[in-house]
PDB file of C-alpha atoms in Angstrom:
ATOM      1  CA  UNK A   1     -61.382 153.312-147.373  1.00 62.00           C
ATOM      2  CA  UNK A   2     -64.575 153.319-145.766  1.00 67.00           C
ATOM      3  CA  UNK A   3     -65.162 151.250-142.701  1.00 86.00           C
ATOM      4  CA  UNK A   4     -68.110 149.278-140.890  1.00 91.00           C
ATOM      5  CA  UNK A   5     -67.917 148.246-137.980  1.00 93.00           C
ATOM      6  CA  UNK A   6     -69.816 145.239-136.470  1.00 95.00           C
ATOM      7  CA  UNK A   7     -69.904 143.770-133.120  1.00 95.00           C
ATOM      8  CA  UNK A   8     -69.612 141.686-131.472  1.00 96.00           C
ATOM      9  CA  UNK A   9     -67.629 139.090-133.868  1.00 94.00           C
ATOM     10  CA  UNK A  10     -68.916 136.167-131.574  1.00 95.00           C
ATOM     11  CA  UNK A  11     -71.594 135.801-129.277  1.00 97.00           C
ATOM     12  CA  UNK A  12     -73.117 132.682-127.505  1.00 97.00           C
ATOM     13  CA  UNK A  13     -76.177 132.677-125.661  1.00 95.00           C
ATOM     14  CA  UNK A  14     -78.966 130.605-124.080  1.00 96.00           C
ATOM     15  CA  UNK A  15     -82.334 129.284-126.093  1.00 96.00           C
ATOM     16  CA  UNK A  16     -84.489 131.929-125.415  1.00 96.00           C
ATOM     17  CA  UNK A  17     -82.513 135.279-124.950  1.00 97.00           C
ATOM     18  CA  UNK A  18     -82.281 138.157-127.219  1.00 97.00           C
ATOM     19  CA  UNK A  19     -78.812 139.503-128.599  1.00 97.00           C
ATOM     20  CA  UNK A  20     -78.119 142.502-130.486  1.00 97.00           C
ATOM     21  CA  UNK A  21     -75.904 143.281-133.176  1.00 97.00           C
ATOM     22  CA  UNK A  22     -74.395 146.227-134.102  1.00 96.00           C
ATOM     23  CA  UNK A  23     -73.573 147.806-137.531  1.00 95.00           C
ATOM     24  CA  UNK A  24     -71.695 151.419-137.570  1.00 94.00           C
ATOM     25  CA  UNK A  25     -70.417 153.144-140.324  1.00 92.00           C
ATOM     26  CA  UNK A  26     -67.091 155.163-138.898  1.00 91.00           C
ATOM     27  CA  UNK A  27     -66.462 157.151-141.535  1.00 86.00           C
ATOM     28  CA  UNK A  28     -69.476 158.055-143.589  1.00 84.00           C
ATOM     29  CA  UNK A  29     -73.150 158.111-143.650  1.00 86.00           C
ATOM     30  CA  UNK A  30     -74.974 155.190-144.920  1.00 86.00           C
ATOM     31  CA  UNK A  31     -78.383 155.777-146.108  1.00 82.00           C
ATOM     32  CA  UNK A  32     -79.046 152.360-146.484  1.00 87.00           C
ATOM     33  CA  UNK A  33     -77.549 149.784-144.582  1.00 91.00           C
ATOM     34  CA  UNK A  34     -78.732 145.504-145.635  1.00 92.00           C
ATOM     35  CA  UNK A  35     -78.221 142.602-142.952  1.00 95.00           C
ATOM     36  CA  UNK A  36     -77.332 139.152-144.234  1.00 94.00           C
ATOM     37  CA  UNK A  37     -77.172 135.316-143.119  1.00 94.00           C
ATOM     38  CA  UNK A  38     -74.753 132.819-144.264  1.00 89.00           C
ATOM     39  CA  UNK A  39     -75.389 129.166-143.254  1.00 82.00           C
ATOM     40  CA  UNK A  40     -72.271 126.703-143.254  1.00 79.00           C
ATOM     41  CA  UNK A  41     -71.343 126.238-147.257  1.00 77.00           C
ATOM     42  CA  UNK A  42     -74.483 128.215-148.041  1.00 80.00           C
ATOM     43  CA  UNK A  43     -74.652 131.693-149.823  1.00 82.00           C
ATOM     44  CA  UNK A  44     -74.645 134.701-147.894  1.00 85.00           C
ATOM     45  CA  UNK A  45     -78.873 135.376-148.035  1.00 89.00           C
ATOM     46  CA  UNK A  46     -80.074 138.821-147.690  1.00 90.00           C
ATOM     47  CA  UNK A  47     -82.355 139.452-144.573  1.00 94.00           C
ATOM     48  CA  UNK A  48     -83.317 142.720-144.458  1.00 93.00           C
ATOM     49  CA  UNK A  49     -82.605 146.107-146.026  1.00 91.00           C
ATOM     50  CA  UNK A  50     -82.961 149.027-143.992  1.00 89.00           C
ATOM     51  CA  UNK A  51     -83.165 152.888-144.623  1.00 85.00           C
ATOM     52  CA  UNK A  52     -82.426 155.324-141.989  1.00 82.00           C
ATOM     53  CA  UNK A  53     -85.600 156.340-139.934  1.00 81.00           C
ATOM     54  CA  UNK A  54     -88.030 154.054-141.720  1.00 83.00           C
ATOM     55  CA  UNK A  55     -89.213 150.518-141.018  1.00 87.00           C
ATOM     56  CA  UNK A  56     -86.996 147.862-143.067  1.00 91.00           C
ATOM     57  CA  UNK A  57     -88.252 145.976-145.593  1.00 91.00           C
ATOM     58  CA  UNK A  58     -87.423 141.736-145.015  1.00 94.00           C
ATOM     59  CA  UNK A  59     -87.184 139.582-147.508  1.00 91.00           C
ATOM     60  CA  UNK A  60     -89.548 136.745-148.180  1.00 91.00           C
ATOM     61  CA  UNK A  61     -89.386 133.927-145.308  1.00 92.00           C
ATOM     62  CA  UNK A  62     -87.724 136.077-142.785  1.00 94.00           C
ATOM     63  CA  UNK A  63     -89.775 136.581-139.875  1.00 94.00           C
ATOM     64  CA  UNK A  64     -89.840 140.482-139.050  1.00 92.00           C
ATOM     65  CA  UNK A  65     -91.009 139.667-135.717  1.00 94.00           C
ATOM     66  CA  UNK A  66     -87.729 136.919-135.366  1.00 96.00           C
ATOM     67  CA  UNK A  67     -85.437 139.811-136.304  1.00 96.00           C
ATOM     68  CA  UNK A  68     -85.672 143.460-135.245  1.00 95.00           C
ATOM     69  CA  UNK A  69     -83.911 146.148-136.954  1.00 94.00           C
ATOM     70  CA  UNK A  70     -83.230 149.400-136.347  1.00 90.00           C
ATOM     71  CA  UNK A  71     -81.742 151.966-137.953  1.00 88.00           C
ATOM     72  CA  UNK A  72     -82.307 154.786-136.316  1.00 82.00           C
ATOM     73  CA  UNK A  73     -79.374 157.137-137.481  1.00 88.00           C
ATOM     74  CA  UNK A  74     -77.072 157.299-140.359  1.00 87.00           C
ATOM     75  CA  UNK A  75     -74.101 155.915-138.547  1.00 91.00           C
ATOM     76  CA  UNK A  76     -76.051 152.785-136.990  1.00 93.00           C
ATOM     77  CA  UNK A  77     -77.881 149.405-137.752  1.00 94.00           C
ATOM     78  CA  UNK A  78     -78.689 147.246-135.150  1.00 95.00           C
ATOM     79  CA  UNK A  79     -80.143 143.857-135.804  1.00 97.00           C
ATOM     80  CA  UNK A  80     -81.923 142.016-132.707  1.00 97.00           C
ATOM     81  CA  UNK A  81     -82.356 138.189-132.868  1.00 97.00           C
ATOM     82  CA  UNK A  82     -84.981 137.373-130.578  1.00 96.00           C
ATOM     83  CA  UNK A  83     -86.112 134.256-128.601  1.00 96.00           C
ATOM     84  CA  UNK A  84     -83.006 132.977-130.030  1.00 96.00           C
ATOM     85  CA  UNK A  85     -83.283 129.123-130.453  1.00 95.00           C
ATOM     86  CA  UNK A  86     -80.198 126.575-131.997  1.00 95.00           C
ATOM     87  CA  UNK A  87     -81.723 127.491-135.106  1.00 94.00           C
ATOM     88  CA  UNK A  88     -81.070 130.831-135.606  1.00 95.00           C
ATOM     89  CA  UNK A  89     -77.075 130.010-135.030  1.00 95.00           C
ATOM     90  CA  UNK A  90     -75.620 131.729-137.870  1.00 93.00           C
ATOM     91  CA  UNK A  91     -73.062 134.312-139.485  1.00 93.00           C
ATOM     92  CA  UNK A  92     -74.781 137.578-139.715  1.00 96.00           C
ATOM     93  CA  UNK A  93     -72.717 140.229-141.631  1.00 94.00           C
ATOM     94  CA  UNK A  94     -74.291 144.001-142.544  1.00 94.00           C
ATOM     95  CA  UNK A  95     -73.651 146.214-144.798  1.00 92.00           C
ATOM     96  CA  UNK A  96     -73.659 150.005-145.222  1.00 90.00           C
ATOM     97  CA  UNK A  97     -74.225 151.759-148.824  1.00 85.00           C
ATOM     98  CA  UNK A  98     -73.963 155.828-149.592  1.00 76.00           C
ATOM     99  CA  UNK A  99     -75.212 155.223-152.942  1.00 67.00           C
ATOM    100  CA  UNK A 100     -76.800 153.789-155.508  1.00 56.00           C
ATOM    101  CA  UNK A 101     -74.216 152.010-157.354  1.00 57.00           C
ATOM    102  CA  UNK A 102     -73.316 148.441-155.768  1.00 52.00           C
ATOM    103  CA  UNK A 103     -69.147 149.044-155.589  1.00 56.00           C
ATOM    104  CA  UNK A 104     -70.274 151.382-152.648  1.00 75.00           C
ATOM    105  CA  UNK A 105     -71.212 148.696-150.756  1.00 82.00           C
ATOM    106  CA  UNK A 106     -69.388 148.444-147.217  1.00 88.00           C
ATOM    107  CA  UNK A 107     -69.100 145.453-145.018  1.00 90.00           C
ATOM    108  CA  UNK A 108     -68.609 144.517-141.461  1.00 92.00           C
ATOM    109  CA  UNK A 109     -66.529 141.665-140.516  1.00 90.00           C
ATOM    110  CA  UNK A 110     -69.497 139.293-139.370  1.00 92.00           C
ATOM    111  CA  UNK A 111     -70.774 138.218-136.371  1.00 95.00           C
ATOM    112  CA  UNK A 112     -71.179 134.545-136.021  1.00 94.00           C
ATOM    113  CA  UNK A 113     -74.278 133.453-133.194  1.00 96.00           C
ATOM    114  CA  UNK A 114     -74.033 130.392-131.297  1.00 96.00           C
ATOM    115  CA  UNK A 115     -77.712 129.599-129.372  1.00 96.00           C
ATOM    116  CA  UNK A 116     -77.099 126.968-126.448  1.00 95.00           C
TER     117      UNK A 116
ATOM    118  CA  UNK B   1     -85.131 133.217-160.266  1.00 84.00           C
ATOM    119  CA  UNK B   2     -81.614 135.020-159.461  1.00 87.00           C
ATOM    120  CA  UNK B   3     -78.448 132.794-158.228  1.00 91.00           C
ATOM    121  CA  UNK B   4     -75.088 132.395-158.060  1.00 94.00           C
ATOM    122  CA  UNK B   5     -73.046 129.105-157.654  1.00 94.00           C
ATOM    123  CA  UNK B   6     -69.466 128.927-157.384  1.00 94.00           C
ATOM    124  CA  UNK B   7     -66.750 125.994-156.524  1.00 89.00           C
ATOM    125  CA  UNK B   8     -66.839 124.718-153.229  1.00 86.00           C
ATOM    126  CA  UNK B   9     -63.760 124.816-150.997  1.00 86.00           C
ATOM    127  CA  UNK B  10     -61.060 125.067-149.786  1.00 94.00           C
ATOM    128  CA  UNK B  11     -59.025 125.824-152.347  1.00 96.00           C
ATOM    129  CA  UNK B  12     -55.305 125.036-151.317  1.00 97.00           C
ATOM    130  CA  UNK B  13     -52.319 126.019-153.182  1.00 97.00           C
ATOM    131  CA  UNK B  14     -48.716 126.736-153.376  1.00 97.00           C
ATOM    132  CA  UNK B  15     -47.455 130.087-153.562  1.00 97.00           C
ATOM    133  CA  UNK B  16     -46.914 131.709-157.298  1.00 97.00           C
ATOM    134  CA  UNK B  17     -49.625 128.554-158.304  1.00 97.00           C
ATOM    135  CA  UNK B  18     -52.630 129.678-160.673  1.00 98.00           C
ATOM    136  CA  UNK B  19     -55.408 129.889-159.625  1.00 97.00           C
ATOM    137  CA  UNK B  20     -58.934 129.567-160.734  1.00 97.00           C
ATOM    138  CA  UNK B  21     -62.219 129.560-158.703  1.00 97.00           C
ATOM    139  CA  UNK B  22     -65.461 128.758-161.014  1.00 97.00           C
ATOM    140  CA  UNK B  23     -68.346 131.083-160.590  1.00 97.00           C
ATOM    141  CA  UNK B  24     -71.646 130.410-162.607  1.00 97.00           C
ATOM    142  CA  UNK B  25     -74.821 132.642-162.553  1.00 96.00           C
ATOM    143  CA  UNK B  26     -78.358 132.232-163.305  1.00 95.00           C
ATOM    144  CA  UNK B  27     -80.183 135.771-163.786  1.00 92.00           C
ATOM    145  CA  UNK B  28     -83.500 137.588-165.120  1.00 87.00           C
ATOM    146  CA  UNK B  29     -81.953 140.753-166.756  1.00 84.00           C
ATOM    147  CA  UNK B  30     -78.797 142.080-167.299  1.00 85.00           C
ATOM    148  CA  UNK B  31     -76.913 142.086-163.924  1.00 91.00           C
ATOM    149  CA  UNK B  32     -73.428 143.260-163.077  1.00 91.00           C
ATOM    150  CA  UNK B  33     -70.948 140.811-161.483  1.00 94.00           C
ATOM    151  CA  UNK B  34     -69.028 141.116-158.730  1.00 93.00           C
ATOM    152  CA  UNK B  35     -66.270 139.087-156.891  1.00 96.00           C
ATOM    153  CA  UNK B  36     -65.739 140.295-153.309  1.00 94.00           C
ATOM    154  CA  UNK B  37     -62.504 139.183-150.807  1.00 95.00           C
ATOM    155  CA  UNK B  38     -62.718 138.778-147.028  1.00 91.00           C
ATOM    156  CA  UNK B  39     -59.845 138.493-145.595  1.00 91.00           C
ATOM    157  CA  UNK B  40     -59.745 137.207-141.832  1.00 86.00           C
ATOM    158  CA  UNK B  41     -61.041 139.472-138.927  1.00 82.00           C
ATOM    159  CA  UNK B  42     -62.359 142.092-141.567  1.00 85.00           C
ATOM    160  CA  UNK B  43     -65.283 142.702-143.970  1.00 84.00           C
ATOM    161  CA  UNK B  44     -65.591 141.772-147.574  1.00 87.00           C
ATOM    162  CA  UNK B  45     -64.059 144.567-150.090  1.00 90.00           C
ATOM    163  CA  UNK B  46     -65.055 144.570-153.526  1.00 90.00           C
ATOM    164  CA  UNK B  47     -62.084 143.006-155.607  1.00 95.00           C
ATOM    165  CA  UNK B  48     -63.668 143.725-158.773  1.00 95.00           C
ATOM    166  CA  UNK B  49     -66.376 143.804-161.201  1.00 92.00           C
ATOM    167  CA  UNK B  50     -68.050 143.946-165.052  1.00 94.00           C
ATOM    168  CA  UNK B  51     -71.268 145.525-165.480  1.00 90.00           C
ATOM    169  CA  UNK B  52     -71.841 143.636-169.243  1.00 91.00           C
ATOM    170  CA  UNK B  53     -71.684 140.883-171.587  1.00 93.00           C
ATOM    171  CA  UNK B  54     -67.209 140.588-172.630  1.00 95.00           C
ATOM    172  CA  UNK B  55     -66.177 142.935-169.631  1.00 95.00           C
ATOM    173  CA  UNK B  56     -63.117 141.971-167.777  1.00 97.00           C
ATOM    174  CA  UNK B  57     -62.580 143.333-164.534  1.00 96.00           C
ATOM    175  CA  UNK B  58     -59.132 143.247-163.072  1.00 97.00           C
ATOM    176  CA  UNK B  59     -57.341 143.863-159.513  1.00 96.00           C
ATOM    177  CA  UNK B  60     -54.291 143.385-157.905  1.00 95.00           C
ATOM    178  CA  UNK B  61     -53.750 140.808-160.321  1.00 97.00           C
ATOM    179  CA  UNK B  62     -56.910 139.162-160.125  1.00 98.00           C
ATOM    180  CA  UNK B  63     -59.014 139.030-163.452  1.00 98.00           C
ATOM    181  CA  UNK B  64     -62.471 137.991-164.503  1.00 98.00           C
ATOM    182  CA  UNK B  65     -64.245 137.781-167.851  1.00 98.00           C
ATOM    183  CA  UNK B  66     -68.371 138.490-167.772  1.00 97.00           C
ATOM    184  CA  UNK B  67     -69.065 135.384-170.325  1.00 96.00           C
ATOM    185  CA  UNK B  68     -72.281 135.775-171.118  1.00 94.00           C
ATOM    186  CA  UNK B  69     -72.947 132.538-173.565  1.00 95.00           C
ATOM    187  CA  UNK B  70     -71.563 130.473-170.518  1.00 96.00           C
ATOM    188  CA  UNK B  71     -72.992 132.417-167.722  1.00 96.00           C
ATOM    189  CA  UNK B  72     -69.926 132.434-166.184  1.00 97.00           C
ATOM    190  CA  UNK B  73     -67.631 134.840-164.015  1.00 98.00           C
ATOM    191  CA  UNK B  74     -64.359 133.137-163.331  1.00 98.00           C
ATOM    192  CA  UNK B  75     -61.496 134.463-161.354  1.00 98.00           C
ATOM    193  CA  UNK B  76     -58.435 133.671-162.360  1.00 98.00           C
ATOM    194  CA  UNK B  77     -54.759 135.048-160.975  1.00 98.00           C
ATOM    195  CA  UNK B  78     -51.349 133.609-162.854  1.00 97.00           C
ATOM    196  CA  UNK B  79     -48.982 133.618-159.597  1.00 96.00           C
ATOM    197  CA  UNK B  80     -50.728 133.388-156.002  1.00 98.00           C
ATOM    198  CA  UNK B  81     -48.850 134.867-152.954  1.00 97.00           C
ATOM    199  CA  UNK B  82     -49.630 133.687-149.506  1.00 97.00           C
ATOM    200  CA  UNK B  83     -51.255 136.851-148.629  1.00 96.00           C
ATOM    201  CA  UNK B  84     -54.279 136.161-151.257  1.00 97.00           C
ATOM    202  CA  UNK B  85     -55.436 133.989-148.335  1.00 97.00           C
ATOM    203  CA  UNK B  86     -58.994 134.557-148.097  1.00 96.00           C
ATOM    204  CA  UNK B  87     -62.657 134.051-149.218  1.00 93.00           C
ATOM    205  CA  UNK B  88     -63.903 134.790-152.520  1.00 96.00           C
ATOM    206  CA  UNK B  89     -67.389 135.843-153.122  1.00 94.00           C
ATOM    207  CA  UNK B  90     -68.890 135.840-156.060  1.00 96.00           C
ATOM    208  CA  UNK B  91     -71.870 138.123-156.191  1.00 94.00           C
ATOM    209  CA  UNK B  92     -74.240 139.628-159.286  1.00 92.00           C
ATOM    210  CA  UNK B  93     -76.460 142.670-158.510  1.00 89.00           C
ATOM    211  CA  UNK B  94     -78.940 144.561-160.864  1.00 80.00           C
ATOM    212  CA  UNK B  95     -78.320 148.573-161.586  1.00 68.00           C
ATOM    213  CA  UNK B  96     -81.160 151.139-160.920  1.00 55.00           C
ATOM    214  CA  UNK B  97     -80.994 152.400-157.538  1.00 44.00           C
ATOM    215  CA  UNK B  98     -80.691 148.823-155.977  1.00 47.00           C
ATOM    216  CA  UNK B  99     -78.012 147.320-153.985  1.00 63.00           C
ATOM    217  CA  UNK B 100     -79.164 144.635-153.175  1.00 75.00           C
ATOM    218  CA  UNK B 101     -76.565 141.391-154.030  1.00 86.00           C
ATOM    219  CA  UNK B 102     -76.628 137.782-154.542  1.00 89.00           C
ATOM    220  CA  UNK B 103     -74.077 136.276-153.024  1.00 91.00           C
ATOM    221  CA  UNK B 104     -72.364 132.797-153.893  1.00 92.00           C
ATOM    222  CA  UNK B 105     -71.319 130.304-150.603  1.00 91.00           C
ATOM    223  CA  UNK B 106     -67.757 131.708-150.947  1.00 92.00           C
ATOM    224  CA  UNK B 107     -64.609 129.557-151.367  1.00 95.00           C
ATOM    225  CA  UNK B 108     -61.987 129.814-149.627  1.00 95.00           C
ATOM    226  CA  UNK B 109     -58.456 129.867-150.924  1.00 97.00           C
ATOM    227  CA  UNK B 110     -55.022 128.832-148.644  1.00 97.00           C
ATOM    228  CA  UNK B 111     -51.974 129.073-150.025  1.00 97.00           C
ATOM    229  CA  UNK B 112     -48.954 127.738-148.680  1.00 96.00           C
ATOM    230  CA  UNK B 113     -45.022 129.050-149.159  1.00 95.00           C
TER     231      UNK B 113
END
């Protein structure tokens, strides 16, 4: 089946710095590709959906400014956490769609943020 | 609003145990449901789904009824193996061009030999 990649699958950094994460779909071209958060016991909670070679469109209460993404070719997402601070420590997964039925729906394997 | 609440883990059993893991929805509409499986290191896969009211989707011997009256989406599987280790996801999603999901807090399910 179709694959996404993500990375990294852990990251810790410093209050302050930016990371980036990566989304790639291997084997196909995702038009669309959607970034999600999952607190500890929480539900995963959409972020951000993103179309390739447009601005994404954020969901209500997520700060655009916070979280940068990218999507700047049909292959890859990237999703930039700046000014981290302990509070944006999370589990960020993506996702990567060719269509417009839901069971096309890809996921990475998550990459889980730790801000010192 | 849209939502999805489902039993809180871990779920721990013994191998060729049933199993059941409660999923409940609240929804505007006429949504699809979905359960998804992560399995560790990798990305949730779909596991399966019912797009209406008395559907029962079924995988790998996993099988859900959409139960409208109760708002419900249970998955159920007679005889767990240790390699149904995972976490379950719930999720509902609307048809029309959209993708977007709403995703339960996943449970996770261990089972032991």
């Amino acid at each position: 089946g179709a694959v996404v990649s993500q990375h990294p699958s852990r990251v810790i950094c410093k209050s302050g710095t930016s990371v980036k994460i990566e989304c790639r779909s291997l084997d196909f071209q995702a038009t669309t590709m959607f970034w999600y958060r999952q607190f500890p016991k929480k539900s995963l909670m959409l972020m951000a959906t993103s179309n390739e070679g447009s601005k994404a469109t954020y969901e209500q209460g997520v700060e655009k400014d916070k979280f940068l993404i990218n999507h700047a070719s049909l292959t890859l997402s990237t999703l930039t956490v700046t000014s981290a601070h302990p509070e944006d420590s999370s589990f960020y997964i993506c996702s990567a769609s060719t269509g417009s039925t839901n069971e096309k729906l890809f996921f990475g394997s998550g990459t889980q943020l730790s801000v010192l | 609003g849209n939502s999805v609440t489902q039993m809180e883990g871990p779920v721990t059993l013994s191998e060729e145990a049933f199993l059941t893991i409660n999923c409940t929805y609240t929804a505007t509409g006429y949504p699809s449901l979905f359960w998804y499986v992560q399995y560790p290191g990798e990305g949730l896969q779909l596991l399966l789904k019912a797009t209406k009211a008395d559907d029962k989707g079924s995988n790998k011997g996993f099988e859900a009824t959409y139960r409208k009256e109760t708002t419900s989406f249970h998955l159920e599987k007679g005889s767990v193996q240790v390699s149904d280790s995972a976490v379950y996801f719930c999720a509902l999603g609307f048809s029309g061009g959209y993708n977007k999901l709403i995703f339960g807090a996943g449970t996770r399910l261990a089972v032991h030999p």
